[in-house]
mmCIF file of C-alpha atoms in Angstrom:
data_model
loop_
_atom_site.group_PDB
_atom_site.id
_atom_site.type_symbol
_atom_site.label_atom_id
_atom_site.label_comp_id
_atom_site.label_asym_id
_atom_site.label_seq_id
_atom_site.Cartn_x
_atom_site.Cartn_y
_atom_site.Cartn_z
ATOM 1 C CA UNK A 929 -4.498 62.514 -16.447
ATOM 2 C CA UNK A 930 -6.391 61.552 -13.164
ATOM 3 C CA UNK A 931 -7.718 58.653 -15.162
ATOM 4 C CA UNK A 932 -4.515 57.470 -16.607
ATOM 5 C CA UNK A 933 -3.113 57.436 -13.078
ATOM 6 C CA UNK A 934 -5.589 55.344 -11.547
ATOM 7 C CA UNK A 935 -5.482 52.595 -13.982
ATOM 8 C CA UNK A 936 -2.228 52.406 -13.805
ATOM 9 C CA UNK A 937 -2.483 52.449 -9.837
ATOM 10 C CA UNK A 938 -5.439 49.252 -10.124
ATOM 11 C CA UNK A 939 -2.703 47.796 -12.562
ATOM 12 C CA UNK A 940 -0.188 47.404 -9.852
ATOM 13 C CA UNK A 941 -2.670 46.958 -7.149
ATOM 14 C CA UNK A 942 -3.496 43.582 -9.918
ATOM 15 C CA UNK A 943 0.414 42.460 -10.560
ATOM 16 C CA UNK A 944 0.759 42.464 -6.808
ATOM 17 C CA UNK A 945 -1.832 40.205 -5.864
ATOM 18 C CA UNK A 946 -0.531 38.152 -8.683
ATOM 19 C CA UNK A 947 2.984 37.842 -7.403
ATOM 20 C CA UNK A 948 1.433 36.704 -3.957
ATOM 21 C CA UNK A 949 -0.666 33.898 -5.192
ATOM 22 C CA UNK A 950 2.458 32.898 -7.014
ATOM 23 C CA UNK A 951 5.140 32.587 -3.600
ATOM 24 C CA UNK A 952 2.021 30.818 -2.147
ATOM 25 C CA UNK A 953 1.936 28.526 -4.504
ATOM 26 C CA UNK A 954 5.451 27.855 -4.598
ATOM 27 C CA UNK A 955 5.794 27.352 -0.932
ATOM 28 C CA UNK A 956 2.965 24.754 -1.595
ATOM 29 C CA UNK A 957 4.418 23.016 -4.023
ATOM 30 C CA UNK A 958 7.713 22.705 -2.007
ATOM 31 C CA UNK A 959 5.827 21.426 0.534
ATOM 32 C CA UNK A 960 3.793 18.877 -1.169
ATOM 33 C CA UNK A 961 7.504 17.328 -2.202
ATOM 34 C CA UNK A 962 8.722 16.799 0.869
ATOM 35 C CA UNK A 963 5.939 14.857 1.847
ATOM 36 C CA UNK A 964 5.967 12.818 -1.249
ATOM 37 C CA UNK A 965 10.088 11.969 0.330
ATOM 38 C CA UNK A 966 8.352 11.564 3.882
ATOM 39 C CA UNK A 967 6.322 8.954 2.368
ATOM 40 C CA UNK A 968 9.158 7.297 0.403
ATOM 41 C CA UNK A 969 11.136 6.509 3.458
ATOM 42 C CA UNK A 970 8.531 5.291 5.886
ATOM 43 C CA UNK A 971 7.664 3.182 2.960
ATOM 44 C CA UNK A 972 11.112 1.921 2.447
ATOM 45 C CA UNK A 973 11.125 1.233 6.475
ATOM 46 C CA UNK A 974 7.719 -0.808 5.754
ATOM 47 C CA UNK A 975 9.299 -3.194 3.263
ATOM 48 C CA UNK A 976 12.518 -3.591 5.843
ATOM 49 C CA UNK A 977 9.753 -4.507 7.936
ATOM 50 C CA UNK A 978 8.104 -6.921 5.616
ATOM 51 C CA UNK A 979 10.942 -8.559 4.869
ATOM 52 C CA UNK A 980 12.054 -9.495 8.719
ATOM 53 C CA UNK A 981 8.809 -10.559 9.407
ATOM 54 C CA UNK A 982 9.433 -12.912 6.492
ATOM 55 C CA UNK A 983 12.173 -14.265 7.942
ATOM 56 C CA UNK A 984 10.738 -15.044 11.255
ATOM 57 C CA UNK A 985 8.178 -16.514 9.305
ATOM 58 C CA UNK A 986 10.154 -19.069 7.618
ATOM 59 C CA UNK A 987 12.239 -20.111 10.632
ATOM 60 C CA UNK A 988 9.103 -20.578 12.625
ATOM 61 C CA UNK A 989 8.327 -23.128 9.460
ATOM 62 C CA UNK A 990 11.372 -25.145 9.790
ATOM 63 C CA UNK A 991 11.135 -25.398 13.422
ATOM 64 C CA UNK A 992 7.696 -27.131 13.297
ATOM 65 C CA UNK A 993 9.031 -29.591 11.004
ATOM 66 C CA UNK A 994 11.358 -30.999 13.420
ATOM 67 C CA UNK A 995 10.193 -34.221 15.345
ATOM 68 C CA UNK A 996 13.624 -36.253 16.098
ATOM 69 C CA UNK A 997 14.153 -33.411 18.876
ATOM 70 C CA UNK A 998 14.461 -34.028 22.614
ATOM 71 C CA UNK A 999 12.091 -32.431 25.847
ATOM 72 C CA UNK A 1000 14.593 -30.323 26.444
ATOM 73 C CA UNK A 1001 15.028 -29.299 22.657
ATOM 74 C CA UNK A 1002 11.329 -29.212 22.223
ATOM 75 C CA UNK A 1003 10.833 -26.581 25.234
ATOM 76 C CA UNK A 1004 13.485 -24.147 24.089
ATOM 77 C CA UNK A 1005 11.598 -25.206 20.616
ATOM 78 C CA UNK A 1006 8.271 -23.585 22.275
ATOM 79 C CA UNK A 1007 9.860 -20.916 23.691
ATOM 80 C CA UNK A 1008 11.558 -19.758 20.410
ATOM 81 C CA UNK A 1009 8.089 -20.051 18.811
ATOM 82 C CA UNK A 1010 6.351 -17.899 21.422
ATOM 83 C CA UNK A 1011 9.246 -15.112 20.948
ATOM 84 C CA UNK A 1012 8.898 -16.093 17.381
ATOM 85 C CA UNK A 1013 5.182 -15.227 17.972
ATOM 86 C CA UNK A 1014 5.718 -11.901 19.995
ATOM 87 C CA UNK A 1015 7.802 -10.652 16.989
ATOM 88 C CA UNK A 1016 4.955 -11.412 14.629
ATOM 89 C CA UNK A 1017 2.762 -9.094 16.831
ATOM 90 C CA UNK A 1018 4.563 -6.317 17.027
ATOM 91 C CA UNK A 1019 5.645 -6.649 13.439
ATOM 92 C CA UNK A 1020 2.281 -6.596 12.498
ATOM 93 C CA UNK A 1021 1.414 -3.668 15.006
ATOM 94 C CA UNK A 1022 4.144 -1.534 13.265
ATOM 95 C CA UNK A 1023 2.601 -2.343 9.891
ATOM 96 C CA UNK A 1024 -0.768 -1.166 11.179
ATOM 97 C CA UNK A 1025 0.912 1.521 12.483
ATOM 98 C CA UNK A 1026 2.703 2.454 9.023
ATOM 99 C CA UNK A 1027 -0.080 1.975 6.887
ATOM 100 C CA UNK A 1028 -2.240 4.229 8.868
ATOM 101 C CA UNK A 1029 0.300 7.008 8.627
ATOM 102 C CA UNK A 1030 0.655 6.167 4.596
ATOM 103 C CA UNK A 1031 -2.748 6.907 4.429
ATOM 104 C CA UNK A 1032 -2.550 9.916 6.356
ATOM 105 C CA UNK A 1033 0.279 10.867 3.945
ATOM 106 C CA UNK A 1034 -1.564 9.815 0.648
ATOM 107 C CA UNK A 1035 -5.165 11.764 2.055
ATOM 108 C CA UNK A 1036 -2.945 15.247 2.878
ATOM 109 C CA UNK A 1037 -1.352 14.821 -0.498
ATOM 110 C CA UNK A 1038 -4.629 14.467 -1.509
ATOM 111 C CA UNK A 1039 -5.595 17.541 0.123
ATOM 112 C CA UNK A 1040 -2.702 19.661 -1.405
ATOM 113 C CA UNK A 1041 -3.494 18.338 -5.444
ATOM 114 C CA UNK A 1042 -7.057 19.656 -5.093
ATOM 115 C CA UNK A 1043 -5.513 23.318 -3.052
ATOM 116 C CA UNK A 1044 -2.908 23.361 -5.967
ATOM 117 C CA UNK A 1045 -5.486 22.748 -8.508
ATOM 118 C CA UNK A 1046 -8.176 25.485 -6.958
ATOM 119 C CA UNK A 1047 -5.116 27.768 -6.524
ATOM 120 C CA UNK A 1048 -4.573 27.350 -10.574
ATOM 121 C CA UNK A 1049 -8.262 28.082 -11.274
ATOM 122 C CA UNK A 1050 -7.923 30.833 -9.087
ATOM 123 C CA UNK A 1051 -5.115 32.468 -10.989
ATOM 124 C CA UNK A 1052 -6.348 31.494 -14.350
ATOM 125 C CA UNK A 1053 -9.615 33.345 -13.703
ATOM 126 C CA UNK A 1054 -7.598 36.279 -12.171
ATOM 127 C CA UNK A 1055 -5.446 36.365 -15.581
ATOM 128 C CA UNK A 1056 -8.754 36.500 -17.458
ATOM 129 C CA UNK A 1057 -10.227 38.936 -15.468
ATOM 130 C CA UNK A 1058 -6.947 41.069 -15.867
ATOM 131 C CA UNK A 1059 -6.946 40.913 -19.599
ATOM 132 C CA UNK A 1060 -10.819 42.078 -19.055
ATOM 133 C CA UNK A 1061 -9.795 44.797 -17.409
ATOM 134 C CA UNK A 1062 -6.579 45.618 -19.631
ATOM 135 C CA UNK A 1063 -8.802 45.440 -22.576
ATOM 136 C CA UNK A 1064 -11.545 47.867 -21.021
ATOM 137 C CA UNK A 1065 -8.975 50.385 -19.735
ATOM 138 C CA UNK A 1066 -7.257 50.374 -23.635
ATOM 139 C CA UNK A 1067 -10.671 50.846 -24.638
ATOM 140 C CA UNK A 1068 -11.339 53.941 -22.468
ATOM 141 C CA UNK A 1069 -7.882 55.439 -23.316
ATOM 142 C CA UNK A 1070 -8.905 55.097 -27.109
ATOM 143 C CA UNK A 1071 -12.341 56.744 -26.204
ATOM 144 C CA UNK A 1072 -10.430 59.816 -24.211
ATOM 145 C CA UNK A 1073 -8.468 59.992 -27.143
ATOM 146 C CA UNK A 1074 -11.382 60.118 -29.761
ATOM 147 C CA UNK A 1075 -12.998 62.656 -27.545
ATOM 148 C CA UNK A 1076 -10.580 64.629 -27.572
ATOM 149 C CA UNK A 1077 -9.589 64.466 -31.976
ATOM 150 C CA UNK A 1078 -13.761 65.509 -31.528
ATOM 151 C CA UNK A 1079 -13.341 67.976 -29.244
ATOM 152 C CA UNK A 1080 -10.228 69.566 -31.326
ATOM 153 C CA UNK A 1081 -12.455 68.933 -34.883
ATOM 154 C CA UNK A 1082 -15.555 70.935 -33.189
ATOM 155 C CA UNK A 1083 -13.120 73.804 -32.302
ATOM 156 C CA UNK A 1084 -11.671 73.946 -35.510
ATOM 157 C CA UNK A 1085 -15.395 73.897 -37.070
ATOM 158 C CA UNK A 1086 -16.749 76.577 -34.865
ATOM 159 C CA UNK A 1087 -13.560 78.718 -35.538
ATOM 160 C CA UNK A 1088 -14.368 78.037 -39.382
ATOM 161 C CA UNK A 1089 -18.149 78.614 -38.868
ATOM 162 C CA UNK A 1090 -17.453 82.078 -37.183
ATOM 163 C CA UNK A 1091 -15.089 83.187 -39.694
ATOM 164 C CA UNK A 1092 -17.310 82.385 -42.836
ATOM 165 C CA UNK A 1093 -20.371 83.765 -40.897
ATOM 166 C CA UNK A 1094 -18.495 87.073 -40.001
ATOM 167 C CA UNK A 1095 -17.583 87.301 -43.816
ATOM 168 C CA UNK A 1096 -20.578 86.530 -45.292
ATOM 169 C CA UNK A 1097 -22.346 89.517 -42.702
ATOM 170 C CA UNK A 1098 -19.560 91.636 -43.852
ATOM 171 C CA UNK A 1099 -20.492 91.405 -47.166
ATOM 172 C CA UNK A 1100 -24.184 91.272 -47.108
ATOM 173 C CA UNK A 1101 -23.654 94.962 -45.583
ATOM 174 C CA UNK A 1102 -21.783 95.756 -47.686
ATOM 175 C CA UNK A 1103 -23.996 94.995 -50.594
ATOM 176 C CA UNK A 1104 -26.740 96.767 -48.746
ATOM 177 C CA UNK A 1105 -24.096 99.564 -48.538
ATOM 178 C CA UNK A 1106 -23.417 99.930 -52.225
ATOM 179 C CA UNK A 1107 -27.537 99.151 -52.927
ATOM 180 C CA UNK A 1108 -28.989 101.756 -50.812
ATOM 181 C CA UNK A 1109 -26.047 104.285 -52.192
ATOM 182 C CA UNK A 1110 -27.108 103.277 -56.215
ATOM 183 C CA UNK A 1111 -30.582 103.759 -55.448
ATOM 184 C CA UNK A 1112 -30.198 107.113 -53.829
ATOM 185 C CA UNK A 1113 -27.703 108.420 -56.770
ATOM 186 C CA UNK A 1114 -30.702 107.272 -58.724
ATOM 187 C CA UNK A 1115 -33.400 109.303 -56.964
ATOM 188 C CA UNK A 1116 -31.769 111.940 -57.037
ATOM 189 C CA UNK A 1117 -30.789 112.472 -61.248
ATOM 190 C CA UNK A 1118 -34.593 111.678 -61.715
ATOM 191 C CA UNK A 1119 -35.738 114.258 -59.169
ATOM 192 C CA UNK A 1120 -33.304 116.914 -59.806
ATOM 193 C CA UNK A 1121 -33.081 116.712 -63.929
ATOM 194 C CA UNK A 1122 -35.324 119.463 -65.492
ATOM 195 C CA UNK A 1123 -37.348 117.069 -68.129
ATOM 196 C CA UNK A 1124 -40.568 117.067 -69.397
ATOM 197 C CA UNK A 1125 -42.987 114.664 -67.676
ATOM 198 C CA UNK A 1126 -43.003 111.313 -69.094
ATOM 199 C CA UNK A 1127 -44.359 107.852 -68.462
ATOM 200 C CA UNK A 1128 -41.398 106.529 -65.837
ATOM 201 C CA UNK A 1129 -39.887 103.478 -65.999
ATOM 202 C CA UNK A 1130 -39.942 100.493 -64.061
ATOM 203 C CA UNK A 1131 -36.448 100.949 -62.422
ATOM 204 C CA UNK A 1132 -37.057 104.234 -61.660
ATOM 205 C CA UNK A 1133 -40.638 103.777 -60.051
ATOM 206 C CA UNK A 1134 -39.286 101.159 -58.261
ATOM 207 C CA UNK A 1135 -36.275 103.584 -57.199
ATOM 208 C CA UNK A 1136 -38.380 106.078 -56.424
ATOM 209 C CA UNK A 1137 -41.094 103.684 -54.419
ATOM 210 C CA UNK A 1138 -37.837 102.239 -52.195
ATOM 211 C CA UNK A 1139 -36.595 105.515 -50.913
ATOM 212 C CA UNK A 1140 -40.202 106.967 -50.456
ATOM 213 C CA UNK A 1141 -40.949 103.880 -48.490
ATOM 214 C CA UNK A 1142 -37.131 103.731 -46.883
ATOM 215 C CA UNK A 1143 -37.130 107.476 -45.907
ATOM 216 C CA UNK A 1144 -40.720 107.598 -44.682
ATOM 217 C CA UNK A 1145 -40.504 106.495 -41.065
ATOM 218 C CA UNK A 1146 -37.609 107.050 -38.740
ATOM 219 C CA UNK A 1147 -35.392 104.706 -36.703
ATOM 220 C CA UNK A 1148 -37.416 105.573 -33.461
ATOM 221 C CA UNK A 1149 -40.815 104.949 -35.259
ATOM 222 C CA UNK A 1150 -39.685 101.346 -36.769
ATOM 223 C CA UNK A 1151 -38.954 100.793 -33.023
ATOM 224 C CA UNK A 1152 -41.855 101.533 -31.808
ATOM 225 C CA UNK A 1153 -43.926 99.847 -34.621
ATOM 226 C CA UNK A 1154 -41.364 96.503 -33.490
ATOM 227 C CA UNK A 1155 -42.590 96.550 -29.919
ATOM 228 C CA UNK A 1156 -45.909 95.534 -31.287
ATOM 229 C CA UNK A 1157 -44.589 92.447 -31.805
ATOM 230 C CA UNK A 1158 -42.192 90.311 -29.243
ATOM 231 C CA UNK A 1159 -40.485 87.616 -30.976
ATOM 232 C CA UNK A 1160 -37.662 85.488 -29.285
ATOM 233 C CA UNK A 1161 -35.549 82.682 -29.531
ATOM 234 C CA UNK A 1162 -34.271 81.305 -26.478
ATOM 235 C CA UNK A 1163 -33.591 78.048 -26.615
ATOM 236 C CA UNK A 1164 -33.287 74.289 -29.521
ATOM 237 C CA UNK A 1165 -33.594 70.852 -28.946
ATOM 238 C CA UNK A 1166 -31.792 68.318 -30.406
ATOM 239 C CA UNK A 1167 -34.135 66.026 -32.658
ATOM 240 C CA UNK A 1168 -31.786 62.266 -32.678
ATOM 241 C CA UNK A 1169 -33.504 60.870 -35.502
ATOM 242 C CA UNK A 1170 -31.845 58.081 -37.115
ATOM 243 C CA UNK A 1171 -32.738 59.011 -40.762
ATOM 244 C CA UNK A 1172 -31.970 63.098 -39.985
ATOM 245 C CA UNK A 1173 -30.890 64.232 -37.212
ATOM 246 C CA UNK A 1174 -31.149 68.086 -36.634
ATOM 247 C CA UNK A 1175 -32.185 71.025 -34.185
ATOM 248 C CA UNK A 1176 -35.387 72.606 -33.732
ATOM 249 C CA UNK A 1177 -35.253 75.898 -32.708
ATOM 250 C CA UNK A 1178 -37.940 77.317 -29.907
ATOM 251 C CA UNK A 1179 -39.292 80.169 -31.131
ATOM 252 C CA UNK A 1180 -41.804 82.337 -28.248
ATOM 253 C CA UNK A 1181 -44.523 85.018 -30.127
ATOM 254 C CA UNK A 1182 -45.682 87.603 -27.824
ATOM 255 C CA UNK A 1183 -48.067 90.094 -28.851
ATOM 256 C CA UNK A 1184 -49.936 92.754 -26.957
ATOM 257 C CA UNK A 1185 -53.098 89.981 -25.923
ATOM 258 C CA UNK A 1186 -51.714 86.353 -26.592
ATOM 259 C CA UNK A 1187 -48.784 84.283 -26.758
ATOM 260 C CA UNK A 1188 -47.616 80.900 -28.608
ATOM 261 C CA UNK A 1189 -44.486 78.862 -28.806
ATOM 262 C CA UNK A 1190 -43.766 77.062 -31.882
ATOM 263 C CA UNK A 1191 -40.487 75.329 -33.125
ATOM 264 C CA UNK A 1192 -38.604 74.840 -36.228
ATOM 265 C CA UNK A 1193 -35.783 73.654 -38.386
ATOM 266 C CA UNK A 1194 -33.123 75.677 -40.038
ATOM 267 C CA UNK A 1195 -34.790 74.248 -42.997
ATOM 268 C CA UNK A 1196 -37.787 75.674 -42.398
ATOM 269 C CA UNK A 1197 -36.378 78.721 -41.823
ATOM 270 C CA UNK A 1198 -34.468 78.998 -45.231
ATOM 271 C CA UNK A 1199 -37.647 77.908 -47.214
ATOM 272 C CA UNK A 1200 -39.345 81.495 -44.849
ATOM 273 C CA UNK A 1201 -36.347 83.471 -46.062
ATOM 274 C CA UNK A 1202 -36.907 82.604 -49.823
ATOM 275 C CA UNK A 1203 -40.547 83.172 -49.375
ATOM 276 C CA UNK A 1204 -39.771 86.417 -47.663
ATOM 277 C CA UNK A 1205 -37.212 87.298 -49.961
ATOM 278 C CA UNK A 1206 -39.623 86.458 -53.165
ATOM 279 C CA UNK A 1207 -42.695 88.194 -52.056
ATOM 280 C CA UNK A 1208 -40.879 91.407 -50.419
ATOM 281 C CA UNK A 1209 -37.503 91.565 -51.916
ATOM 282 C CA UNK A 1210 -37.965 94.228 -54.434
ATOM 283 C CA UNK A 1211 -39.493 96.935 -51.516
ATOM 284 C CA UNK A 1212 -37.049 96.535 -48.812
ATOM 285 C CA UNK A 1213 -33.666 95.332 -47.611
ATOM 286 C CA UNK A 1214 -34.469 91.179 -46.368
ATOM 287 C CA UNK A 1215 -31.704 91.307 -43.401
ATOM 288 C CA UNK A 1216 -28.943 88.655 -43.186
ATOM 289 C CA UNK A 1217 -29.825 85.338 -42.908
ATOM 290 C CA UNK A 1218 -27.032 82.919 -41.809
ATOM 291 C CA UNK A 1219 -25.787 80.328 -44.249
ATOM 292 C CA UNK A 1220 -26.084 76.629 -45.099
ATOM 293 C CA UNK A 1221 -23.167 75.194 -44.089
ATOM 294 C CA UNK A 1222 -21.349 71.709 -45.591
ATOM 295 C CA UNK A 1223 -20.045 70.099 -41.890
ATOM 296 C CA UNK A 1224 -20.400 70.539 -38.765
ATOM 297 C CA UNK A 1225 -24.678 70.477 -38.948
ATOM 298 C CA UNK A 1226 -25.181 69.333 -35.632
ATOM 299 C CA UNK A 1227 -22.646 71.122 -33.362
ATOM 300 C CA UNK A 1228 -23.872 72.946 -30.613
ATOM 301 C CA UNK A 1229 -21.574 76.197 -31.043
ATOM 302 C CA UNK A 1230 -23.250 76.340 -34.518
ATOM 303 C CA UNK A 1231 -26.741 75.992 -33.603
ATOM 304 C CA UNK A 1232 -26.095 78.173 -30.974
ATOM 305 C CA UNK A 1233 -24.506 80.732 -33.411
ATOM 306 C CA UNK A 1234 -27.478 80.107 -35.497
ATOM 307 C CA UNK A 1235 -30.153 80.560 -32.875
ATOM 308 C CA UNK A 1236 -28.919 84.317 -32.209
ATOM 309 C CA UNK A 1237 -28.897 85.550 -35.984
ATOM 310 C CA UNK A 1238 -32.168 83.620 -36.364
ATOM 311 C CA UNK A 1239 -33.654 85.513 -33.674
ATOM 312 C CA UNK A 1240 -32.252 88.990 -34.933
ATOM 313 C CA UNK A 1241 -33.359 88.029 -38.428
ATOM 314 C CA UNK A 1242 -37.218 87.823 -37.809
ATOM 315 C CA UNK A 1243 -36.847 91.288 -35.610
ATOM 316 C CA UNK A 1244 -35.694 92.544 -38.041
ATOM 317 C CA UNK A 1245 -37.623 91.316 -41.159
ATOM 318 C CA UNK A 1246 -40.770 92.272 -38.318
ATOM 319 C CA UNK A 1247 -39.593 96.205 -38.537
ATOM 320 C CA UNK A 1248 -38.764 96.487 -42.348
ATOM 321 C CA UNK A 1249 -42.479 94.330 -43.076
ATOM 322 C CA UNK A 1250 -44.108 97.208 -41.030
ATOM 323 C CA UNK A 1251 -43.043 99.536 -43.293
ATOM 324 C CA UNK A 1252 -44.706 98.575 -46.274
ATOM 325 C CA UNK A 1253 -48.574 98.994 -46.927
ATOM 326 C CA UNK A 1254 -49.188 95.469 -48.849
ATOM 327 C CA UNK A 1255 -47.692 93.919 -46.067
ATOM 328 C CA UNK A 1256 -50.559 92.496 -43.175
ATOM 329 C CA UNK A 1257 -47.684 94.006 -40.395
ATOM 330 C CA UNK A 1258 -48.244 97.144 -42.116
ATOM 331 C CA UNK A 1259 -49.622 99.406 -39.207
ATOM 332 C CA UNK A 1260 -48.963 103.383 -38.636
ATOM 333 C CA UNK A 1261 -47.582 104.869 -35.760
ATOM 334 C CA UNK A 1262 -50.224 107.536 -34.805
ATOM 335 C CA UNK A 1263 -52.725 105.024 -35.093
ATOM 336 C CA UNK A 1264 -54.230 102.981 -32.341
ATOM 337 C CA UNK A 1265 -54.779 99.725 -34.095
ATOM 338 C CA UNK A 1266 -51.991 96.571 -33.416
ATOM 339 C CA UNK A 1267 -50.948 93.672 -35.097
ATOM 340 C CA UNK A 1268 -52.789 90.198 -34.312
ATOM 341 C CA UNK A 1269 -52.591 86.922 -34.831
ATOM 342 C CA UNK A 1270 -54.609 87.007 -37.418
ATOM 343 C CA UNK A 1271 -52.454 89.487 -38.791
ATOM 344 C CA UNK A 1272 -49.451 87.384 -38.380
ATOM 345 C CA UNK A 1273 -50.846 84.370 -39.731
ATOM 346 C CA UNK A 1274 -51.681 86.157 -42.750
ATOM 347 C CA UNK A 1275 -48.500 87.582 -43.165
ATOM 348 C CA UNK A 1276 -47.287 83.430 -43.375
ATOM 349 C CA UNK A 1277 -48.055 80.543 -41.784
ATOM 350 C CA UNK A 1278 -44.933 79.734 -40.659
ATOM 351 C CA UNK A 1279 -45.914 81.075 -37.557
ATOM 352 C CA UNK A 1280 -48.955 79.021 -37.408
ATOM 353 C CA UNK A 1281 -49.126 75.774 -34.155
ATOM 354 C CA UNK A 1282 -50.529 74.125 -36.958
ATOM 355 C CA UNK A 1283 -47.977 74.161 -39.226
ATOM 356 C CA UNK A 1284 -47.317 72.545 -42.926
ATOM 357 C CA UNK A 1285 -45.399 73.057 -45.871
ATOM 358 C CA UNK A 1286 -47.969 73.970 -47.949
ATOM 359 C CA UNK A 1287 -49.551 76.621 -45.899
ATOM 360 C CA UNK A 1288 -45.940 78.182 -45.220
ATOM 361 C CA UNK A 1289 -46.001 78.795 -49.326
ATOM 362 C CA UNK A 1290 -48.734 80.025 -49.578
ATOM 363 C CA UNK A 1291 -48.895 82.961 -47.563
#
């Protein structure tokens, strides 16, 4: 609203200055025709002029011609030529006189043309330089307005991210719910039917195997075994690539004698969780892992909602790996050996500063 108001305020700052140059020139045109009248009567006065001086001119003619006349007529002859004479001087003095001022006139009309014709420049350029600025202010108005249809679409997004994100957690424990529940019904028919020993079968080692492994260490003891390992996410960077643009998240290792950083796609991530999920699936719960989404890819409020479940997903995945004894994490509490890098690495290279695709699927 600020904005809007001081356009608007520049935009009659600009039609006043206009209407200013216009009354000046107005009053200059007004002026410039009443000294094109000026010079229209003092040139109507020089032809009176002209014409008297003609006159004289012609009776100073016939009075030469005359020879027949007597002394008497000849002197008042010679003195009607010299006052013929005296006229022709100041006749001739008042044209000198006239013309100068015509000139005068015709040089200050001069004069106004060329102001008239700088004060048209002047307000043609100011017209173009208005319809500049009319043009750019329409174009920021249209760019407030876009920013704010984007602002609106990456609320609506974010409020549509959340929501699917909160359902598909919802059901993922509730899955785990209903999977942990079957397998303990299970474990408990085999262990509490009275049958004679037999070879067991693959559901029900594997049964058996995931609540031996699930029951064997405590909440506090998967704690402890995760402070072993310090894993956090704290921060992405946007990666403006014109072929694929994404976010790379920064991901800080910490163990108990040496530290990394590393950084990676969501990608990346997704291709971990199927490795995970592939090589470890069948011996313990894989936590949540957020989903792929169809819009919205590079808003911050869902990378940002992205960089806190990725961050609880490898804590997570670090404290169920511990728990099982084909996994490198694999460590036990009363024990005074800790995990490495070496360890780490093993468990996949995903964590690895030299990082590749290959490596990452292979262990």
């Amino acid at each position: 609203m600020e904005e809007s108001e001081r356009v608007d305020e520049e935009l009659r700052e600009k039609q006043h200055e206009l209407e200013m140059i216009k009354q000046q020139s107005d009053q200059l045109r007004m002026f410039i025709i009443e000294s094109q009248q000026k010079v229209k009567e003092t040139e109507e006065q020089l032809r009176a002029l002209q014409a008297e001086k003609s006159k004289i001119t012609c009776f100073a003619a016939d009075n030469e011609n005359k020879n027949t006349v007597t002394n008497n007529a000849t002197f008042d002859v010679n003195f009607n030529q010299k006052d013929v004479s005296t006229q022709e001087d100041v006749a001739v003095e008042t044209d000198c006189e006239y013309s100068s001022k015509l000139n005068e006139l015709k040089e200050f009309e001069r004069q106004l043309i060329d102001m008239e014709n700088k004060l048209k420049e002047q307000q043609t350029l100011f017209e173009i330089q208005r319809s500049k600025e009319l043009n750019q202010i329409e174009k920021e108005k249209e760019n407030l307005k876009e920013m704010e249809k984007q602002q609106k679409l990456d609320e609506i997004i974010e409020r549509e991210v959340e929501k699917r994100l909160h359902e598909h957690q919802r059901r993922f424990e509730e899955e785990w719910r209903q999977g942990l529940e079957s397998r303990a019904a299970s474990y408990l028919r085999i262990t509490s039917s009275p049958s004679p020993p037999s070879t067991p079968t693959q559901s029900q080692c594997n049964s058996v195997d995931f609540e031996a492994i699930t029951t064997k260490l405590t909440f506090a003891e998967c704690e402890d075994l995760s402070e072993a390992i310090s894993v956090n996410i704290p921060s992405f960077v946007f990666k403006n690539s014109s072929l694929d643009p994404h976010f790379e998240y920064e991901i800080q290792i910490n163990l108990h004698n040496e530290s990394w950083t590393i950084f990676r796609r969501f990608r990346k991530f997704r291709d971990f969780h199927v490795y995970m999920r592939k090589l470890y699936g069948m011996k313990i719960v894989i936590p949540f892992f957020p989903p792929r989404t169809c819009f919205g890819k590079n808003s911050l409020s869902l990378a940002e909602s992205r960089r806190r479940l990725l961050e609880k997903y490898l804590r997570e995945l670090f404290s169920r790996c511990q728990t099982v004894k084909e996994c490198p994490l694999y460590r036990i509490t009363n024990t005074q050996k800790t995990v490495d890098k070496s360890d780490l690495l093993q468990f996949s290279h995903f964590f690895s500063e030299e990082f590749n695709e290959l490596s990452a699927l292979t262990g």
